[in-house]
Amino acid sequence: MSGDEHPAARPSWDCAGCGWPWPYGPDREQLAAEFTGTYLTLFLAVDMVDVARDNPGVPPAEPHERFLAWTR
């Protein structure tokens, strides 16, 4: 996402600008505008895998809820 004021900071995947769990409100709106349907889901699925690699102790349901559940 070019020009994003709220990028994800690894390894926490929280917003580098404000500290909220990424993606949230404005990020989700921007992602939904840039990607549609399956493309949005695939884009976020890759991030979900990365968050699992960066944080191996996180229960699998948490990244799924954060990255994919809202896309339906």
Tab-separated table of C-alpha atoms in Angstrom:
chain	number	residue	atom	x	y	z
A	1	MET	CA	0.000	0.000	0.000
A	2	SER	CA	1.758	3.093	-1.179
A	3	GLY	CA	1.603	6.215	0.971
A	4	ASP	CA	0.280	4.262	3.932
A	5	GLU	CA	0.479	6.268	7.152
A	6	HIS	CA	-0.203	3.182	9.241
A	7	PRO	CA	2.185	0.428	8.142
A	8	ALA	CA	2.535	-2.839	9.999
A	9	ALA	CA	5.679	-3.114	12.115
A	10	ARG	CA	7.220	-6.528	12.331
A	11	PRO	CA	7.438	-8.710	14.337
A	12	SER	CA	4.434	-7.488	16.341
A	13	TRP	CA	2.342	-6.592	13.282
A	14	ASP	CA	1.017	-3.589	15.173
A	15	CYS	CA	0.696	-0.239	13.424
A	16	ALA	CA	4.043	1.581	13.355
A	17	GLY	CA	2.205	4.908	13.504
A	18	CYS	CA	-0.224	4.415	16.368
A	19	GLY	CA	0.378	0.986	17.902
A	20	TRP	CA	-3.027	-0.573	17.126
A	21	PRO	CA	-3.120	-4.165	15.881
A	22	TRP	CA	-2.721	-4.025	12.101
A	23	PRO	CA	-4.888	-4.076	10.014
A	24	TYR	CA	-7.658	-2.078	11.653
A	25	GLY	CA	-10.248	0.551	10.633
A	26	PRO	CA	-8.516	2.823	8.095
A	27	ASP	CA	-6.129	0.063	6.986
A	28	ARG	CA	-8.991	-2.319	6.314
A	29	GLU	CA	-10.831	0.329	4.297
A	30	GLN	CA	-7.724	1.050	2.223
A	31	LEU	CA	-7.017	-2.658	1.676
A	32	ALA	CA	-10.628	-3.298	0.615
A	33	ALA	CA	-10.391	-0.399	-1.848
A	34	GLU	CA	-7.136	-1.690	-3.350
A	35	PHE	CA	-7.969	-5.398	-3.463
A	36	THR	CA	-11.295	-7.076	-4.128
A	37	GLY	CA	-12.706	-10.459	-3.192
A	38	THR	CA	-10.240	-13.288	-3.511
A	39	TYR	CA	-7.286	-10.955	-4.069
A	40	LEU	CA	-7.869	-9.292	-0.693
A	41	THR	CA	-8.111	-12.658	1.017
A	42	LEU	CA	-4.931	-13.958	-0.637
A	43	PHE	CA	-2.992	-10.781	0.171
A	44	LEU	CA	-3.968	-10.987	3.829
A	45	ALA	CA	-3.434	-14.767	3.991
A	46	VAL	CA	0.226	-14.187	3.129
A	47	ASP	CA	0.454	-11.636	5.957
A	48	MET	CA	-1.284	-14.082	8.285
A	49	VAL	CA	1.366	-16.715	7.526
A	50	ASP	CA	4.104	-14.145	8.140
A	51	VAL	CA	2.610	-13.154	11.496
A	52	ALA	CA	2.548	-16.823	12.499
A	53	ARG	CA	6.231	-17.143	11.556
A	54	ASP	CA	7.137	-13.948	13.402
A	55	ASN	CA	5.163	-14.966	16.517
A	56	PRO	CA	5.203	-18.774	16.835
A	57	GLY	CA	3.470	-18.763	20.240
A	58	VAL	CA	0.325	-17.005	19.011
A	59	PRO	CA	-2.745	-19.288	18.862
A	60	PRO	CA	-3.825	-19.797	15.203
A	61	ALA	CA	-7.298	-18.348	15.798
A	62	GLU	CA	-5.880	-14.904	16.643
A	63	PRO	CA	-4.177	-14.194	13.287
A	64	HIS	CA	-7.182	-15.623	11.445
A	65	GLU	CA	-9.562	-13.279	13.262
A	66	ARG	CA	-7.276	-10.306	12.772
A	67	PHE	CA	-6.379	-10.835	9.112
A	68	LEU	CA	-9.120	-12.848	7.437
A	69	ALA	CA	-12.377	-12.980	9.369
A	70	TRP	CA	-13.288	-9.347	8.589
A	71	THR	CA	-12.923	-9.823	4.820
A	72	ARG	CA	-16.191	-11.731	4.407
